[in-house]
Amino acid sequence: MQMVLEAGVTGDRIIFAHPCKPLSHLQYAQQHQINISTVDTEFELFKLKQHFPNSDDAKICGWPLGKKFGCEAQTDTAALILLARSLQLKIAGTSFHVGCECEDLEAFVRALSTARELYDVGKMLGYDMNFVDIGGGYHGGNNEFFKKIAKTISSSLDLYFGNEPIKCISEPGRYFVEAAFTLVCKITGKREMRNALGQLESIMYFINDGKYGSFIDTGRDFSNVMYFSENHLEQQKYKTTIWGPTCDSTDKIVDNLYLPRLHRGDLLAFPNMGAYTLCLASKFNGIPLPKVVYYQQQN
């Protein structure tokens, strides 16, 4: 909130979207007239009533993001709307997030269908819930799939809200930054695994970044890794495991790749490493953070 305010954005354009708010943060929001926030439990509604009674609006988070946040729309959300009404809190609308890099297009359809159901519930109770936050987590390195997501969302908005006077916003942070960075790592060591006949079966490579650094998000797909070598490379590829640089035996990046026989000093490049990488990295074991180098691609 402080960073956005310092960028010149006024409080009435900021949403305090974390469903679980420390009191000190809530007090800061109140001081700067940041009046819209997100709630997903009755405890947050009581917290708003007690510590920020003059807040203008609350968004009911009606789509679960894993098991940590959100509420079950069919069983919990109507009760939250009724509780908000009894506490004399205004409700601006609904908010959902189907999860980062979600490839289930039907998840967006279901979420917007649920948002319309809650919109109608709010109408019956006298609320003008015309605010719909469709979340984020969109792929930033796959434009073709993003077009499919956009088409699905647009058609679902037309289907479920038609000409209703709603205001739709999104949270496309990942989309903007994911493809902005390519991580380049150097192979610092290797181990070749051979069978009883001495035939090479698999190779382990050790590189200068790992899961305590840029690879903290280990659920990524690294099948598009690129490699660069000044040496002649064989055509044959071998089962490959890539390890990070720390002394932690769990510092493994990936073990299901097939790469040619590379050498110490060769480079591995991982595209689409702009989201949830460097911002989460640490210097565990004294390993320095990667340097950021800017370049301009020539046409």
Tab-separated table of C-alpha atoms in Angstrom:
chain	number	residue	atom	x	y	z
A	1	MET	CA	0.000	0.000	0.000
A	2	GLN	CA	2.812	2.379	0.890
A	3	MET	CA	4.604	1.793	-2.421
A	4	VAL	CA	1.449	2.415	-4.429
A	5	LEU	CA	0.626	5.558	-2.469
A	6	GLU	CA	4.168	6.841	-3.000
A	7	ALA	CA	3.669	6.293	-6.734
A	8	GLY	CA	0.921	8.899	-6.612
A	9	VAL	CA	-2.153	6.653	-6.498
A	10	THR	CA	-4.923	7.865	-4.233
A	11	GLY	CA	-6.417	5.612	-1.565
A	12	ASP	CA	-9.811	5.410	-3.235
A	13	ARG	CA	-8.207	3.536	-6.154
A	14	ILE	CA	-6.459	0.933	-3.960
A	15	ILE	CA	-7.922	-2.396	-2.831
A	16	PHE	CA	-6.489	-4.024	0.304
A	17	ALA	CA	-6.925	-7.478	-1.191
A	18	HIS	CA	-5.309	-9.691	1.444
A	19	PRO	CA	-8.078	-11.703	3.147
A	20	CYS	CA	-6.225	-11.868	6.490
A	21	LYS	CA	-5.156	-8.398	7.600
A	22	PRO	CA	-2.920	-7.551	10.596
A	23	LEU	CA	-4.395	-4.741	12.669
A	24	SER	CA	-1.432	-2.457	12.020
A	25	HIS	CA	-1.994	-2.819	8.267
A	26	LEU	CA	-5.700	-2.181	8.670
A	27	GLN	CA	-4.956	0.967	10.671
A	28	TYR	CA	-2.574	2.123	7.940
A	29	ALA	CA	-5.310	1.589	5.347
A	30	GLN	CA	-7.729	3.612	7.464
A	31	GLN	CA	-5.245	6.482	7.826
A	32	HIS	CA	-4.875	6.680	4.048
A	33	GLN	CA	-8.556	6.231	3.144
A	34	ILE	CA	-8.032	2.814	1.544
A	35	ASN	CA	-11.599	1.759	2.098
A	36	ILE	CA	-12.069	-1.356	-0.034
A	37	SER	CA	-10.795	-4.691	1.259
A	38	THR	CA	-11.354	-8.403	0.731
A	39	VAL	CA	-12.813	-10.807	3.280
A	40	ASP	CA	-13.439	-14.552	3.254
A	41	THR	CA	-14.442	-15.321	6.857
A	42	GLU	CA	-16.784	-13.941	9.497
A	43	PHE	CA	-13.733	-13.118	11.654
A	44	GLU	CA	-12.522	-10.589	9.060
A	45	LEU	CA	-15.964	-8.968	8.948
A	46	PHE	CA	-15.948	-8.566	12.733
A	47	LYS	CA	-12.408	-7.202	12.520
A	48	LEU	CA	-13.523	-4.594	9.985
A	49	LYS	CA	-16.527	-3.662	12.106
A	50	GLN	CA	-14.420	-3.227	15.238
A	51	HIS	CA	-11.287	-1.581	13.849
A	52	PHE	CA	-12.408	0.080	10.607
A	53	PRO	CA	-16.143	0.759	11.067
A	54	ASN	CA	-16.179	3.574	8.498
A	55	SER	CA	-14.811	1.482	5.637
A	56	ASP	CA	-16.896	1.972	2.534
A	57	ASP	CA	-16.987	-1.532	1.141
A	58	ALA	CA	-15.938	-5.141	1.442
A	59	LYS	CA	-15.451	-7.661	-1.332
A	60	ILE	CA	-16.566	-11.194	-0.565
A	61	CYS	CA	-13.922	-13.628	-1.797
A	62	GLY	CA	-16.102	-16.343	-3.253
A	63	TRP	CA	-13.721	-18.737	-4.969
A	64	PRO	CA	-11.194	-20.876	-3.087
A	65	LEU	CA	-7.483	-20.474	-3.841
A	66	GLY	CA	-6.173	-23.795	-2.596
A	67	LYS	CA	-7.027	-24.449	1.046
A	68	LYS	CA	-5.606	-21.253	2.492
A	69	PHE	CA	-7.937	-18.514	1.269
A	70	GLY	CA	-11.434	-18.093	-0.066
A	71	CYS	CA	-14.783	-19.443	0.973
A	72	GLU	CA	-17.159	-21.971	-0.488
A	73	ALA	CA	-19.599	-19.971	-2.544
A	74	GLN	CA	-22.477	-22.438	-2.243
A	75	THR	CA	-22.333	-22.794	1.529
A	76	ASP	CA	-20.488	-19.847	3.112
A	77	THR	CA	-20.800	-16.734	0.994
A	78	ALA	CA	-24.512	-16.030	1.442
A	79	ALA	CA	-23.999	-16.233	5.208
A	80	LEU	CA	-21.130	-13.728	4.950
A	81	ILE	CA	-23.341	-11.344	2.978
A	82	LEU	CA	-26.050	-11.600	5.634
A	83	LEU	CA	-23.508	-11.055	8.409
A	84	ALA	CA	-22.091	-8.008	6.626
A	85	ARG	CA	-25.607	-6.623	6.367
A	86	SER	CA	-26.243	-7.154	10.087
A	87	LEU	CA	-22.940	-5.379	10.864
A	88	GLN	CA	-23.976	-2.503	8.570
A	89	LEU	CA	-20.984	-2.996	6.306
A	90	LYS	CA	-21.301	-2.237	2.631
A	91	ILE	CA	-20.458	-4.900	0.041
A	92	ALA	CA	-18.897	-3.819	-3.249
A	93	GLY	CA	-18.911	-7.137	-5.053
A	94	THR	CA	-17.126	-10.447	-5.450
A	95	SER	CA	-13.554	-11.544	-5.962
A	96	PHE	CA	-12.109	-14.858	-7.127
A	97	HIS	CA	-8.774	-16.345	-8.143
A	98	VAL	CA	-8.663	-19.697	-9.905
A	99	GLY	CA	-4.945	-20.166	-9.155
A	100	CYS	CA	-1.648	-19.337	-10.835
A	101	GLU	CA	-1.061	-20.679	-14.358
A	102	CYS	CA	-4.493	-22.284	-14.383
A	103	GLU	CA	-5.079	-24.123	-17.661
A	104	ASP	CA	-8.627	-25.205	-16.891
A	105	LEU	CA	-10.700	-22.775	-18.937
A	106	GLU	CA	-13.898	-24.076	-17.372
A	107	ALA	CA	-12.660	-22.833	-13.981
A	108	PHE	CA	-13.203	-19.252	-15.176
A	109	VAL	CA	-16.677	-20.142	-16.455
A	110	ARG	CA	-17.635	-21.688	-13.110
A	111	ALA	CA	-16.214	-18.740	-11.184
A	112	LEU	CA	-18.150	-16.147	-13.168
A	113	SER	CA	-21.312	-18.232	-12.922
A	114	THR	CA	-20.865	-18.224	-9.142
A	115	ALA	CA	-20.168	-14.473	-9.174
A	116	ARG	CA	-23.513	-13.939	-10.912
A	117	GLU	CA	-25.324	-16.065	-8.340
A	118	LEU	CA	-23.837	-13.962	-5.544
A	119	TYR	CA	-24.668	-10.793	-7.445
A	120	ASP	CA	-28.324	-11.869	-7.449
A	121	VAL	CA	-28.200	-12.734	-3.726
A	122	GLY	CA	-26.821	-9.277	-3.017
A	123	LYS	CA	-29.560	-7.689	-5.109
A	124	MET	CA	-32.256	-9.437	-3.086
A	125	LEU	CA	-30.698	-8.047	0.108
A	126	GLY	CA	-30.475	-4.526	-1.282
A	127	TYR	CA	-26.790	-4.513	-2.191
A	128	ASP	CA	-25.462	-3.124	-5.464
A	129	MET	CA	-22.610	-5.652	-5.858
A	130	ASN	CA	-21.432	-4.415	-9.248
A	131	PHE	CA	-17.716	-4.990	-8.648
A	132	VAL	CA	-16.166	-8.230	-9.995
A	133	ASP	CA	-12.471	-9.015	-9.482
A	134	ILE	CA	-11.485	-11.914	-11.770
A	135	GLY	CA	-8.073	-12.509	-10.174
A	136	GLY	CA	-4.836	-13.199	-11.997
A	137	GLY	CA	-2.074	-15.779	-12.336
A	138	TYR	CA	-2.269	-15.767	-16.129
A	139	HIS	CA	0.557	-17.186	-18.240
A	140	GLY	CA	2.903	-14.424	-19.371
A	141	GLY	CA	4.969	-16.568	-21.709
A	142	ASN	CA	2.198	-18.253	-23.692
A	143	ASN	CA	0.268	-15.652	-25.674
A	144	GLU	CA	-1.864	-18.173	-27.524
A	145	PHE	CA	-3.199	-19.703	-24.326
A	146	PHE	CA	-3.757	-16.252	-22.832
A	147	LYS	CA	-5.955	-15.431	-25.834
A	148	LYS	CA	-8.054	-18.510	-25.012
A	149	ILE	CA	-8.411	-17.347	-21.397
A	150	ALA	CA	-9.401	-13.846	-22.513
A	151	LYS	CA	-11.982	-15.236	-24.944
A	152	THR	CA	-13.433	-17.519	-22.253
A	153	ILE	CA	-13.689	-14.684	-19.725
A	154	SER	CA	-15.245	-12.265	-22.245
A	155	SER	CA	-17.872	-14.745	-23.404
A	156	SER	CA	-18.667	-15.732	-19.791
A	157	LEU	CA	-19.096	-12.086	-18.779
A	158	ASP	CA	-21.517	-11.631	-21.673
A	159	LEU	CA	-23.368	-14.824	-20.754
A	160	TYR	CA	-23.746	-14.263	-17.026
A	161	PHE	CA	-23.822	-10.478	-16.697
A	162	GLY	CA	-25.033	-9.284	-20.107
A	163	ASN	CA	-25.929	-5.614	-19.765
A	164	GLU	CA	-25.677	-5.533	-15.970
A	165	PRO	CA	-23.759	-2.424	-14.801
A	166	ILE	CA	-20.711	-4.234	-13.425
A	167	LYS	CA	-17.145	-3.002	-13.103
A	168	CYS	CA	-14.648	-5.779	-13.883
A	169	ILE	CA	-10.987	-5.636	-12.782
A	170	SER	CA	-8.123	-8.129	-12.824
A	171	GLU	CA	-4.737	-8.744	-11.182
A	172	PRO	CA	-2.395	-9.567	-14.109
A	173	GLY	CA	0.903	-9.273	-12.221
A	174	ARG	CA	2.317	-12.591	-13.385
A	175	TYR	CA	1.258	-11.912	-16.971
A	176	PHE	CA	3.229	-8.666	-17.121
A	177	VAL	CA	6.512	-9.920	-15.652
A	178	GLU	CA	6.804	-13.646	-16.355
A	179	ALA	CA	8.343	-13.401	-19.824
A	180	ALA	CA	10.403	-10.318	-18.993
A	181	PHE	CA	13.316	-12.349	-17.574
A	182	THR	CA	15.411	-15.239	-18.851
A	183	LEU	CA	17.636	-16.808	-16.197
A	184	VAL	CA	21.100	-17.834	-17.433
A	185	CYS	CA	23.069	-20.258	-15.224
A	186	LYS	CA	26.526	-21.769	-15.528
A	187	ILE	CA	27.316	-25.437	-15.072
A	188	THR	CA	29.837	-25.604	-12.247
A	189	GLY	CA	30.126	-29.379	-11.984
A	190	LYS	CA	28.762	-32.676	-13.267
A	191	ARG	CA	28.465	-36.350	-12.407
A	192	GLU	CA	28.041	-39.103	-14.990
A	193	MET	CA	26.107	-42.210	-14.012
A	194	ARG	CA	27.108	-45.426	-15.838
A	195	ASN	CA	25.763	-48.967	-15.835
A	196	ALA	CA	27.736	-52.169	-15.100
A	197	LEU	CA	29.038	-52.197	-18.691
A	198	GLY	CA	30.395	-48.672	-18.366
A	199	GLN	CA	27.740	-47.186	-20.640
A	200	LEU	CA	26.610	-43.656	-19.857
A	201	GLU	CA	22.976	-43.692	-18.687
A	202	SER	CA	22.306	-40.370	-16.966
A	203	ILE	CA	24.036	-37.140	-16.009
A	204	MET	CA	23.799	-34.803	-13.040
A	205	TYR	CA	24.663	-31.128	-13.530
A	206	PHE	CA	25.335	-28.646	-10.734
A	207	ILE	CA	24.597	-25.000	-11.544
A	208	ASN	CA	25.111	-21.688	-9.742
A	209	ASP	CA	21.473	-21.054	-8.825
A	210	GLY	CA	18.996	-23.269	-7.044
A	211	LYS	CA	15.798	-23.658	-5.066
A	212	TYR	CA	16.913	-21.196	-2.400
A	213	GLY	CA	17.477	-18.667	-5.167
A	214	SER	CA	15.561	-18.166	-8.404
A	215	PHE	CA	14.119	-21.710	-8.399
A	216	ILE	CA	12.168	-21.422	-5.155
A	217	ASP	CA	9.007	-22.109	-7.190
A	218	THR	CA	9.872	-25.736	-7.964
A	219	GLY	CA	6.566	-26.530	-9.633
A	220	ARG	CA	7.623	-24.990	-12.935
A	221	ASP	CA	7.931	-26.732	-16.277
A	222	PHE	CA	11.555	-26.598	-17.422
A	223	SER	CA	11.129	-28.583	-20.638
A	224	ASN	CA	11.940	-25.418	-22.618
A	225	VAL	CA	15.412	-24.986	-21.109
A	226	MET	CA	18.049	-23.875	-23.628
A	227	TYR	CA	21.754	-24.777	-23.568
A	228	PHE	CA	24.835	-23.093	-24.964
A	229	SER	CA	28.317	-24.530	-25.342
A	230	GLU	CA	31.556	-23.623	-27.071
A	231	ASN	CA	32.268	-27.348	-27.403
A	232	HIS	CA	30.959	-29.793	-29.970
A	233	LEU	CA	27.847	-31.500	-28.603
A	234	GLU	CA	26.725	-35.045	-29.369
A	235	GLN	CA	23.309	-35.569	-30.929
A	236	GLN	CA	22.396	-38.168	-28.334
A	237	LYS	CA	20.577	-36.943	-25.246
A	238	TYR	CA	20.712	-38.420	-21.763
A	239	LYS	CA	18.422	-38.426	-18.773
A	240	THR	CA	19.403	-35.324	-16.835
A	241	THR	CA	19.123	-34.081	-13.268
A	242	ILE	CA	19.950	-30.469	-12.444
A	243	TRP	CA	21.019	-29.555	-8.922
A	244	GLY	CA	21.431	-26.195	-7.205
A	245	PRO	CA	24.680	-24.943	-5.640
A	246	THR	CA	23.965	-25.309	-1.910
A	247	CYS	CA	24.981	-28.154	0.392
A	248	ASP	CA	21.309	-29.015	0.949
A	249	SER	CA	20.571	-32.443	-0.515
A	250	THR	CA	17.033	-31.334	-1.412
A	251	ASP	CA	18.306	-28.479	-3.581
A	252	LYS	CA	17.179	-30.206	-6.778
A	253	ILE	CA	15.742	-28.179	-9.637
A	254	VAL	CA	14.553	-30.837	-12.082
A	255	ASP	CA	15.200	-34.518	-12.779
A	256	ASN	CA	13.096	-35.348	-15.809
A	257	LEU	CA	14.977	-33.613	-18.624
A	258	TYR	CA	16.867	-35.070	-21.565
A	259	LEU	CA	19.871	-33.000	-22.616
A	260	PRO	CA	23.044	-33.637	-24.627
A	261	ARG	CA	26.330	-34.239	-22.857
A	262	LEU	CA	27.294	-30.767	-21.627
A	263	HIS	CA	30.507	-29.568	-19.993
A	264	ARG	CA	31.599	-27.502	-17.023
A	265	GLY	CA	31.311	-23.841	-17.950
A	266	ASP	CA	28.467	-24.368	-20.425
A	267	LEU	CA	25.334	-22.279	-19.957
A	268	LEU	CA	21.713	-23.213	-19.329
A	269	ALA	CA	19.019	-20.613	-20.035
A	270	PHE	CA	15.551	-20.802	-18.464
A	271	PRO	CA	12.957	-18.519	-20.125
A	272	ASN	CA	9.901	-17.008	-18.436
A	273	MET	CA	11.593	-16.573	-15.066
A	274	GLY	CA	10.220	-13.140	-14.194
A	275	ALA	CA	7.549	-14.149	-11.679
A	276	TYR	CA	8.137	-15.548	-8.165
A	277	THR	CA	11.864	-15.992	-8.690
A	278	LEU	CA	14.336	-13.244	-7.806
A	279	CYS	CA	11.827	-11.487	-5.549
A	280	LEU	CA	11.727	-14.608	-3.321
A	281	ALA	CA	15.422	-15.555	-3.536
A	282	SER	CA	17.761	-15.681	-0.536
A	283	LYS	CA	21.531	-15.860	-0.065
A	284	PHE	CA	21.386	-19.184	1.784
A	285	ASN	CA	24.814	-20.849	2.096
A	286	GLY	CA	26.400	-17.572	0.992
A	287	ILE	CA	25.302	-18.012	-2.621
A	288	PRO	CA	24.913	-14.525	-4.174
A	289	LEU	CA	21.755	-13.479	-5.958
A	290	PRO	CA	21.826	-13.402	-9.773
A	291	LYS	CA	22.756	-10.128	-11.426
A	292	VAL	CA	20.073	-8.459	-13.514
A	293	VAL	CA	21.336	-7.501	-16.973
A	294	TYR	CA	19.139	-5.498	-19.347
A	295	TYR	CA	19.341	-5.990	-23.070
A	296	GLN	CA	17.498	-4.736	-26.126
A	297	GLN	CA	16.601	-7.229	-28.799
A	298	GLN	CA	17.512	-6.078	-32.294
A	299	ASN	CA	14.966	-6.508	-35.065
